Amino acid sequence: MFPLFNKFKRIDWSLVLILLAFMVISTFLIYSATISSKYADMGFHKKNLVFYAVGFVALFGVALFNFRWLLKSSIYLYAIGLILLAGLYTPLGKVYFGARGWYTIPGLNMDFQPAELVKLILIITIAAYIGRREGEKLELLRDVIPIGVIVAVPFAMVVLMPDLGNAIIFIVILLGMYWIGNIKFLHVLIGTTLVAGSIGLFVFLFSSYHDEVSKVMEAMGGGHWVQRFDSFLSPETSSRDTNFQGENSKIAIGSGNLTGNGYLKGTSVHSNFIPVAYSDAIFVVVGEEFGFRGAVILLVLYFIMIYRMIIISMETEDLRGSYIIVGIVSLYVFQIFENVGMLIGLMPITGITLPFVSYGGTSLLINMVAIGLVMSIRVHQEKPDELE
């Protein structure tokens, strides 16, 4: 009993309070986003509370579980992740929004998106691999390339679904883990050059051979991505339908001004001008109904959450714990920046959700497990040979 009590004392309760705040904010926003839509009778806001309740149980369960067992089992977790992704290419895989990325869980009337779980598995797997270096510089052939292959396999599987949003997050996790793993500057320079060159080449080919590239992407099932690239790279020549979500989102957020139009009084949201306002575009509800002030409060909560995780990373004596936390921080920072950025015109439109706020059972549960993993690192922060 006493060891368990001591573990509870080490839990970062400030993070728990922030998650409770997100639960309240998310539930009210989802209710506002769906009350005037075709989803009004589906009770998404009530389901969100259920997801959060399950998520908190998972969080505390993971927090009390020594994270080092996950590191020891990383190869098996990685294999499970690949099997789950491969299974999506069978009749068991369900297609939503043009991507084959979900399983339907029998009896629970809910869907499971394995790409969300694979994000966390990749962080654990890379942390276990890098941890063997014990802080030394990463070697190109022994470390950098094998880690890249570890990410490349699930990346390719997710791209072909096609789910470019989650695939990009895999790359962001890779970059964050390279950085915390002490990669050499020369390798950073080479990688940056290759990435910048690849992006530049894609933009050139997409612009110069637009029709040909579009046909290839459409043949691969990525026709909707052509529209999203068009709306970002050349919005002035894109069709009204292509720019619909981006333009309406900017108008709605701008109309909120400083203090917003008031809760349940968002004109664009309640006129159904914003697609999937309860999920990918939930930040529009914040901007339109609570204005710049509400958006700042939400972003400050994210800042505090990330700040606390970084502090925990600095306090732990096991480098592998620090690696895991930096991977999770990289994940959240990119998702927040991409989700908000795409709705105000800074980033291309993707299917990336806003962590802890957007509606989504799988993403919320995995995010809660991720925070539970951070808690576990804090609870078990001593070096392995100091554990009882």
GROMACS .gro file of C-alpha atoms in nm:
model
  388
    1MET     CA    1   0.000   0.000   0.000
    2PHE     CA    2   0.269   0.249   0.099
    3PRO     CA    3   0.475   0.218  -0.224
    4LEU     CA    4   0.151   0.278  -0.418
    5PHE     CA    5   0.071   0.579  -0.201
    6ASN     CA    6   0.421   0.718  -0.261
    7LYS     CA    7   0.370   0.681  -0.635
    8PHE     CA    8   0.045   0.879  -0.618
    9LYS     CA    9   0.226   1.156  -0.431
   10ARG     CA   10   0.473   1.188  -0.718
   11ILE     CA   11   0.205   1.238  -0.982
   12ASP     CA   12   0.213   1.588  -1.130
   13TRP     CA   13  -0.130   1.708  -1.023
   14SER     CA   14  -0.091   2.035  -1.212
   15LEU     CA   15  -0.104   1.833  -1.536
   16VAL     CA   16  -0.414   1.656  -1.409
   17LEU     CA   17  -0.582   1.992  -1.342
   18ILE     CA   18  -0.496   2.111  -1.693
   19LEU     CA   19  -0.650   1.796  -1.840
   20LEU     CA   20  -0.965   1.853  -1.633
   21ALA     CA   21  -0.978   2.205  -1.776
   22PHE     CA   22  -0.942   2.064  -2.128
   23MET     CA   23  -1.222   1.818  -2.055
   24VAL     CA   24  -1.460   2.100  -1.961
   25ILE     CA   25  -1.353   2.323  -2.250
   26SER     CA   26  -1.371   2.038  -2.503
   27THR     CA   27  -1.717   1.924  -2.393
   28PHE     CA   28  -1.867   2.272  -2.416
   29LEU     CA   29  -1.704   2.339  -2.754
   30ILE     CA   30  -1.820   2.006  -2.900
   31TYR     CA   31  -2.174   2.078  -2.780
   32SER     CA   32  -2.168   2.418  -2.949
   33ALA     CA   33  -2.020   2.274  -3.269
   34THR     CA   34  -2.287   2.003  -3.302
   35ILE     CA   35  -2.606   2.153  -3.155
   36SER     CA   36  -2.714   2.304  -3.488
   37SER     CA   37  -2.575   2.032  -3.713
   38LYS     CA   38  -2.683   1.691  -3.837
   39TYR     CA   39  -2.491   1.545  -3.542
   40ALA     CA   40  -2.711   1.715  -3.282
   41ASP     CA   41  -2.884   1.393  -3.177
   42MET     CA   42  -2.566   1.187  -3.157
   43GLY     CA   43  -2.459   1.327  -2.820
   44PHE     CA   44  -2.094   1.378  -2.907
   45HIS     CA   45  -2.043   1.598  -2.601
   46LYS     CA   46  -2.171   1.320  -2.373
   47LYS     CA   47  -1.952   1.064  -2.546
   48ASN     CA   48  -1.659   1.301  -2.498
   49LEU     CA   49  -1.709   1.285  -2.121
   50VAL     CA   50  -1.713   0.905  -2.139
   51PHE     CA   51  -1.390   0.907  -2.343
   52TYR     CA   52  -1.230   1.137  -2.086
   53ALA     CA   53  -1.342   0.914  -1.798
   54VAL     CA   54  -1.185   0.611  -1.967
   55GLY     CA   55  -0.882   0.825  -2.051
   56PHE     CA   56  -0.822   0.925  -1.689
   57VAL     CA   57  -0.841   0.560  -1.582
   58ALA     CA   58  -0.583   0.477  -1.850
   59LEU     CA   59  -0.368   0.774  -1.748
   60PHE     CA   60  -0.342   0.671  -1.382
   61GLY     CA   61  -0.296   0.306  -1.476
   62VAL     CA   62  -0.002   0.391  -1.701
   63ALA     CA   63   0.139   0.639  -1.447
   64LEU     CA   64   0.168   0.366  -1.181
   65PHE     CA   65   0.324   0.124  -1.431
   66ASN     CA   66   0.704   0.143  -1.466
   67PHE     CA   67   0.771   0.284  -1.813
   68ARG     CA   68   1.092   0.079  -1.840
   69TRP     CA   69   0.888  -0.235  -1.907
   70LEU     CA   70   0.756  -0.066  -2.221
   71LEU     CA   71   1.112   0.012  -2.328
   72LYS     CA   72   1.209  -0.352  -2.280
   73SER     CA   73   0.910  -0.458  -2.490
   74SER     CA   74   0.957  -0.192  -2.759
   75ILE     CA   75   1.037  -0.441  -3.039
   76TYR     CA   76   0.714  -0.629  -2.970
   77LEU     CA   77   0.512  -0.308  -2.950
   78TYR     CA   78   0.662  -0.200  -3.283
   79ALA     CA   79   0.564  -0.533  -3.441
   80ILE     CA   80   0.209  -0.499  -3.307
   81GLY     CA   81   0.188  -0.149  -3.454
   82LEU     CA   82   0.293  -0.272  -3.799
   83ILE     CA   83   0.046  -0.561  -3.783
   84LEU     CA   84  -0.237  -0.322  -3.696
   85LEU     CA   85  -0.145  -0.094  -3.987
   86ALA     CA   86  -0.115  -0.388  -4.227
   87GLY     CA   87  -0.457  -0.514  -4.118
   88LEU     CA   88  -0.613  -0.194  -4.247
   89TYR     CA   89  -0.544  -0.315  -4.602
   90THR     CA   90  -0.772  -0.612  -4.544
   91PRO     CA   91  -1.155  -0.602  -4.546
   92LEU     CA   92  -1.135  -0.521  -4.174
   93GLY     CA   93  -1.010  -0.170  -4.253
   94LYS     CA   94  -1.277   0.097  -4.274
   95VAL     CA   95  -1.263   0.403  -4.502
   96TYR     CA   96  -1.360   0.749  -4.377
   97PHE     CA   97  -1.289   1.081  -4.548
   98GLY     CA   98  -1.111   0.899  -4.829
   99ALA     CA   99  -0.858   0.720  -4.605
  100ARG     CA  100  -0.850   0.353  -4.503
  101GLY     CA  101  -0.742   0.405  -4.145
  102TRP     CA  102  -0.994   0.264  -3.896
  103TYR     CA  103  -1.115  -0.056  -3.737
  104THR     CA  104  -1.468  -0.088  -3.606
  105ILE     CA  105  -1.468  -0.235  -3.255
  106PRO     CA  106  -1.754  -0.489  -3.230
  107GLY     CA  107  -2.008  -0.427  -2.957
  108LEU     CA  108  -1.877  -0.081  -2.862
  109ASN     CA  109  -2.009   0.113  -3.163
  110MET     CA  110  -1.681   0.300  -3.197
  111ASP     CA  111  -1.384   0.311  -3.432
  112PHE     CA  112  -1.016   0.268  -3.357
  113GLN     CA  113  -0.744   0.445  -3.558
  114PRO     CA  114  -0.417   0.250  -3.518
  115ALA     CA  115  -0.203   0.533  -3.662
  116GLU     CA  116  -0.269   0.723  -3.339
  117LEU     CA  117  -0.129   0.435  -3.134
  118VAL     CA  118   0.168   0.394  -3.367
  119LYS     CA  119   0.279   0.752  -3.287
  120LEU     CA  120   0.333   0.653  -2.924
  121ILE     CA  121   0.487   0.319  -3.019
  122LEU     CA  122   0.742   0.497  -3.241
  123ILE     CA  123   0.839   0.730  -2.956
  124ILE     CA  124   0.895   0.435  -2.720
  125THR     CA  125   1.083   0.232  -2.982
  126ILE     CA  126   1.317   0.515  -3.081
  127ALA     CA  127   1.378   0.607  -2.716
  128ALA     CA  128   1.479   0.248  -2.642
  129TYR     CA  129   1.713   0.245  -2.942
  130ILE     CA  130   1.875   0.581  -2.868
  131GLY     CA  131   1.899   0.498  -2.498
  132ARG     CA  132   2.171   0.244  -2.571
  133ARG     CA  133   2.401   0.533  -2.671
  134GLU     CA  134   2.374   0.681  -2.318
  135GLY     CA  135   2.396   1.038  -2.445
  136GLU     CA  136   2.682   0.991  -2.693
  137LYS     CA  137   2.660   1.137  -3.045
  138LEU     CA  138   2.451   0.935  -3.288
  139GLU     CA  139   2.649   0.756  -3.559
  140LEU     CA  140   2.519   0.768  -3.916
  141LEU     CA  141   2.527   0.398  -4.005
  142ARG     CA  142   2.471   0.255  -3.658
  143ASP     CA  143   2.201   0.494  -3.535
  144VAL     CA  144   2.068   0.761  -3.772
  145ILE     CA  145   1.986   0.536  -4.068
  146PRO     CA  146   1.835   0.246  -3.864
  147ILE     CA  147   1.614   0.491  -3.671
  148GLY     CA  148   1.507   0.643  -4.002
  149VAL     CA  149   1.411   0.297  -4.129
  150ILE     CA  150   1.211   0.233  -3.810
  151VAL     CA  151   0.997   0.536  -3.896
  152ALA     CA  152   1.000   0.490  -4.275
  153VAL     CA  153   0.810   0.159  -4.268
  154PRO     CA  154   0.496   0.281  -4.086
  155PHE     CA  155   0.530   0.616  -4.266
  156ALA     CA  156   0.498   0.445  -4.605
  157MET     CA  157   0.206   0.232  -4.484
  158VAL     CA  158   0.015   0.537  -4.359
  159VAL     CA  159   0.092   0.750  -4.667
  160LEU     CA  160  -0.060   0.481  -4.890
  161MET     CA  161  -0.389   0.479  -4.696
  162PRO     CA  162  -0.367   0.779  -4.774
  163ASP     CA  163  -0.330   0.966  -4.442
  164LEU     CA  164  -0.069   1.234  -4.501
  165GLY     CA  165  -0.151   1.418  -4.177
  166ASN     CA  166  -0.048   1.134  -3.946
  167ALA     CA  167   0.242   1.042  -4.174
  168ILE     CA  168   0.385   1.393  -4.134
  169ILE     CA  169   0.357   1.357  -3.757
  170PHE     CA  170   0.575   1.044  -3.777
  171ILE     CA  171   0.845   1.258  -3.941
  172VAL     CA  172   0.808   1.529  -3.675
  173ILE     CA  173   0.854   1.266  -3.403
  174LEU     CA  174   1.164   1.140  -3.585
  175LEU     CA  175   1.316   1.488  -3.600
  176GLY     CA  176   1.244   1.557  -3.234
  177MET     CA  177   1.399   1.225  -3.130
  178TYR     CA  178   1.704   1.284  -3.350
  179TRP     CA  179   1.756   1.619  -3.178
  180ILE     CA  180   1.725   1.496  -2.820
  181GLY     CA  181   1.931   1.189  -2.910
  182ASN     CA  182   2.232   1.412  -2.976
  183ILE     CA  183   2.259   1.393  -3.354
  184LYS     CA  184   2.571   1.540  -3.515
  185PHE     CA  185   2.546   1.885  -3.676
  186LEU     CA  186   2.676   1.748  -4.007
  187HIS     CA  187   2.394   1.496  -4.019
  188VAL     CA  188   2.144   1.772  -3.937
  189LEU     CA  189   2.283   1.979  -4.223
  190ILE     CA  190   2.261   1.688  -4.467
  191GLY     CA  191   1.909   1.599  -4.355
  192THR     CA  192   1.789   1.959  -4.370
  193THR     CA  193   1.929   1.996  -4.721
  194LEU     CA  194   1.759   1.677  -4.838
  195VAL     CA  195   1.424   1.770  -4.682
  196ALA     CA  196   1.433   2.127  -4.815
  197GLY     CA  197   1.537   1.999  -5.158
  198SER     CA  198   1.258   1.740  -5.160
  199ILE     CA  199   0.995   1.996  -5.060
  200GLY     CA  200   1.126   2.241  -5.321
  201LEU     CA  201   1.125   1.971  -5.589
  202PHE     CA  202   0.770   1.867  -5.499
  203VAL     CA  203   0.644   2.226  -5.514
  204PHE     CA  204   0.819   2.278  -5.850
  205LEU     CA  205   0.681   1.956  -5.999
  206PHE     CA  206   0.335   2.015  -5.855
  207SER     CA  207   0.322   2.366  -6.002
  208SER     CA  208   0.491   2.291  -6.334
  209TYR     CA  209   0.322   1.957  -6.403
  210HIS     CA  210   0.003   2.013  -6.210
  211ASP     CA  211  -0.229   1.805  -6.427
  212GLU     CA  212   0.008   1.509  -6.452
  213VAL     CA  213   0.087   1.507  -6.077
  214SER     CA  214  -0.283   1.541  -5.998
  215LYS     CA  215  -0.367   1.236  -6.210
  216VAL     CA  216  -0.102   1.027  -6.032
  217MET     CA  217  -0.220   1.134  -5.686
  218GLU     CA  218  -0.584   1.077  -5.776
  219ALA     CA  219  -0.498   0.728  -5.905
  220MET     CA  220  -0.341   0.662  -5.562
  221GLY     CA  221  -0.660   0.778  -5.390
  222GLY     CA  222  -0.517   1.115  -5.288
  223GLY     CA  223  -0.738   1.341  -5.494
  224HIS     CA  224  -0.844   1.537  -5.186
  225TRP     CA  225  -0.479   1.613  -5.115
  226VAL     CA  226  -0.448   1.775  -5.458
  227GLN     CA  227  -0.726   2.012  -5.358
  228ARG     CA  228  -0.558   2.088  -5.027
  229PHE     CA  229  -0.222   2.159  -5.192
  230ASP     CA  230  -0.399   2.382  -5.444
  231SER     CA  231  -0.571   2.581  -5.170
  232PHE     CA  232  -0.237   2.637  -4.994
  233LEU     CA  233   0.004   2.689  -5.286
  234SER     CA  234  -0.226   2.881  -5.519
  235PRO     CA  235  -0.547   2.985  -5.340
  236GLU     CA  236  -0.619   3.257  -5.595
  237THR     CA  237  -0.663   2.997  -5.873
  238SER     CA  238  -0.834   2.729  -5.668
  239SER     CA  239  -1.204   2.662  -5.690
  240ARG     CA  240  -1.447   2.793  -5.432
  241ASP     CA  241  -1.513   2.438  -5.310
  242THR     CA  242  -1.141   2.376  -5.260
  243ASN     CA  243  -1.100   2.692  -5.048
  244PHE     CA  244  -1.431   2.648  -4.867
  245GLN     CA  245  -1.308   2.535  -4.527
  246GLY     CA  246  -0.998   2.754  -4.517
  247GLU     CA  247  -1.171   3.075  -4.619
  248ASN     CA  248  -1.476   3.023  -4.399
  249SER     CA  249  -1.255   2.935  -4.102
  250LYS     CA  250  -1.056   3.257  -4.136
  251ILE     CA  251  -1.375   3.462  -4.167
  252ALA     CA  252  -1.530   3.295  -3.861
  253ILE     CA  253  -1.220   3.335  -3.643
  254GLY     CA  254  -1.177   3.696  -3.755
  255SER     CA  255  -1.540   3.777  -3.673
  256GLY     CA  256  -1.476   3.686  -3.308
  257ASN     CA  257  -1.250   3.992  -3.266
  258LEU     CA  258  -1.120   4.037  -2.910
  259THR     CA  259  -1.397   3.888  -2.694
  260GLY     CA  260  -1.598   3.674  -2.936
  261ASN     CA  261  -1.966   3.662  -3.026
  262GLY     CA  262  -2.063   3.466  -2.717
  263TYR     CA  263  -2.113   3.099  -2.639
  264LEU     CA  264  -2.358   2.928  -2.879
  265LYS     CA  265  -2.368   3.248  -3.087
  266GLY     CA  266  -2.113   3.164  -3.354
  267THR     CA  267  -2.285   3.250  -3.681
  268SER     CA  268  -2.060   3.049  -3.913
  269VAL     CA  269  -2.046   2.746  -3.686
  270HIS     CA  270  -2.420   2.730  -3.627
  271SER     CA  271  -2.496   2.793  -3.994
  272ASN     CA  272  -2.287   2.486  -4.076
  273PHE     CA  273  -2.038   2.681  -4.286
  274ILE     CA  274  -1.749   2.506  -4.109
  275PRO     CA  275  -1.702   2.136  -4.197
  276VAL     CA  276  -1.624   1.902  -3.905
  277ALA     CA  277  -1.630   2.192  -3.658
  278TYR     CA  278  -1.650   1.940  -3.371
  279SER     CA  279  -1.323   1.776  -3.474
  280ASP     CA  280  -1.049   1.916  -3.698
  281ALA     CA  281  -1.191   2.270  -3.701
  282ILE     CA  282  -1.289   2.305  -3.335
  283PHE     CA  283  -1.050   2.599  -3.293
  284VAL     CA  284  -1.291   2.795  -3.514
  285VAL     CA  285  -1.552   2.761  -3.239
  286VAL     CA  286  -1.301   2.906  -2.992
  287GLY     CA  287  -1.214   3.200  -3.217
  288GLU     CA  288  -1.567   3.287  -3.323
  289GLU     CA  289  -1.743   3.248  -2.988
  290PHE     CA  290  -1.465   3.349  -2.746
  291GLY     CA  291  -1.246   3.567  -2.966
  292PHE     CA  292  -0.876   3.637  -2.938
  293ARG     CA  293  -0.899   3.629  -2.559
  294GLY     CA  294  -1.042   3.277  -2.556
  295ALA     CA  295  -0.782   3.156  -2.807
  296VAL     CA  296  -0.501   3.296  -2.593
  297ILE     CA  297  -0.635   3.125  -2.280
  298LEU     CA  298  -0.647   2.792  -2.463
  299LEU     CA  299  -0.293   2.835  -2.600
  300VAL     CA  300  -0.163   2.933  -2.254
  301LEU     CA  301  -0.303   2.608  -2.115
  302TYR     CA  302  -0.112   2.421  -2.384
  303PHE     CA  303   0.201   2.618  -2.300
  304ILE     CA  304   0.176   2.529  -1.930
  305MET     CA  305   0.118   2.163  -2.014
  306ILE     CA  306   0.423   2.149  -2.240
  307TYR     CA  307   0.631   2.347  -1.990
  308ARG     CA  308   0.550   2.099  -1.713
  309MET     CA  309   0.646   1.807  -1.937
  310ILE     CA  310   0.978   1.968  -2.022
  311ILE     CA  311   1.049   2.022  -1.650
  312ILE     CA  312   0.977   1.655  -1.583
  313SER     CA  313   1.210   1.562  -1.868
  314MET     CA  314   1.488   1.770  -1.714
  315GLU     CA  315   1.435   1.618  -1.367
  316THR     CA  316   1.445   1.252  -1.462
  317GLU     CA  317   1.776   1.070  -1.423
  318ASP     CA  318   1.701   0.810  -1.691
  319LEU     CA  319   1.786   0.954  -2.033
  320ARG     CA  320   1.535   0.726  -2.198
  321GLY     CA  321   1.258   0.894  -2.001
  322SER     CA  322   1.374   1.233  -2.128
  323TYR     CA  323   1.376   1.099  -2.483
  324ILE     CA  324   1.017   0.977  -2.452
  325ILE     CA  325   0.894   1.310  -2.314
  326VAL     CA  326   1.067   1.511  -2.588
  327GLY     CA  327   0.904   1.284  -2.847
  328ILE     CA  328   0.562   1.347  -2.693
  329VAL     CA  329   0.629   1.723  -2.671
  330SER     CA  330   0.731   1.725  -3.039
  331LEU     CA  331   0.407   1.550  -3.122
  332TYR     CA  332   0.190   1.801  -2.935
  333VAL     CA  333   0.375   2.114  -3.048
  334PHE     CA  334   0.337   2.020  -3.413
  335GLN     CA  335  -0.026   1.914  -3.382
  336ILE     CA  336  -0.121   2.238  -3.206
  337PHE     CA  337   0.071   2.453  -3.454
  338GLU     CA  338  -0.062   2.268  -3.758
  339ASN     CA  339  -0.424   2.260  -3.642
  340VAL     CA  340  -0.437   2.628  -3.550
  341GLY     CA  341  -0.218   2.730  -3.843
  342MET     CA  342  -0.430   2.558  -4.107
  343LEU     CA  343  -0.744   2.739  -3.984
  344ILE     CA  344  -0.584   3.084  -4.005
  345GLY     CA  345  -0.411   3.026  -4.339
  346LEU     CA  346  -0.054   2.963  -4.221
  347MET     CA  347  -0.049   2.588  -4.294
  348PRO     CA  348  -0.218   2.358  -4.547
  349ILE     CA  349  -0.546   2.196  -4.447
  350THR     CA  350  -0.493   1.847  -4.299
  351GLY     CA  351  -0.691   1.604  -4.089
  352ILE     CA  352  -0.482   1.672  -3.778
  353THR     CA  353  -0.691   1.730  -3.466
  354LEU     CA  354  -0.636   1.969  -3.175
  355PRO     CA  355  -0.507   1.756  -2.883
  356PHE     CA  356  -0.747   1.708  -2.589
  357VAL     CA  357  -1.004   1.944  -2.744
  358SER     CA  358  -1.118   1.796  -3.075
  359TYR     CA  359  -1.373   1.514  -3.063
  360GLY     CA  360  -1.223   1.171  -3.121
  361GLY     CA  361  -1.215   0.863  -2.901
  362THR     CA  362  -0.891   0.707  -3.027
  363SER     CA  363  -0.688   1.029  -3.035
  364LEU     CA  364  -0.808   1.136  -2.689
  365LEU     CA  365  -0.737   0.796  -2.534
  366ILE     CA  366  -0.387   0.780  -2.685
  367ASN     CA  367  -0.317   1.138  -2.573
  368MET     CA  368  -0.422   1.050  -2.218
  369VAL     CA  369  -0.200   0.741  -2.227
  370ALA     CA  370   0.086   0.964  -2.348
  371ILE     CA  371   0.042   1.195  -2.049
  372GLY     CA  372   0.021   0.886  -1.828
  373LEU     CA  373   0.356   0.781  -1.970
  374VAL     CA  374   0.500   1.122  -1.879
  375MET     CA  375   0.360   1.073  -1.528
  376SER     CA  376   0.518   0.727  -1.510
  377ILE     CA  377   0.856   0.879  -1.595
  378ARG     CA  378   0.812   1.128  -1.310
  379VAL     CA  379   0.692   0.862  -1.066
  380HIS     CA  380   0.981   0.630  -1.157
  381GLN     CA  381   1.239   0.900  -1.226
  382GLU     CA  382   1.526   0.739  -1.036
  383LYS     CA  383   1.797   0.549  -1.218
  384PRO     CA  384   1.707   0.181  -1.274
  385ASP     CA  385   1.952   0.053  -1.012
  386GLU     CA  386   1.795   0.280  -0.749
  387LEU     CA  387   1.448   0.134  -0.785
  388GLU     CA  388   1.313  -0.088  -0.512
   0.00000   0.00000   0.00000
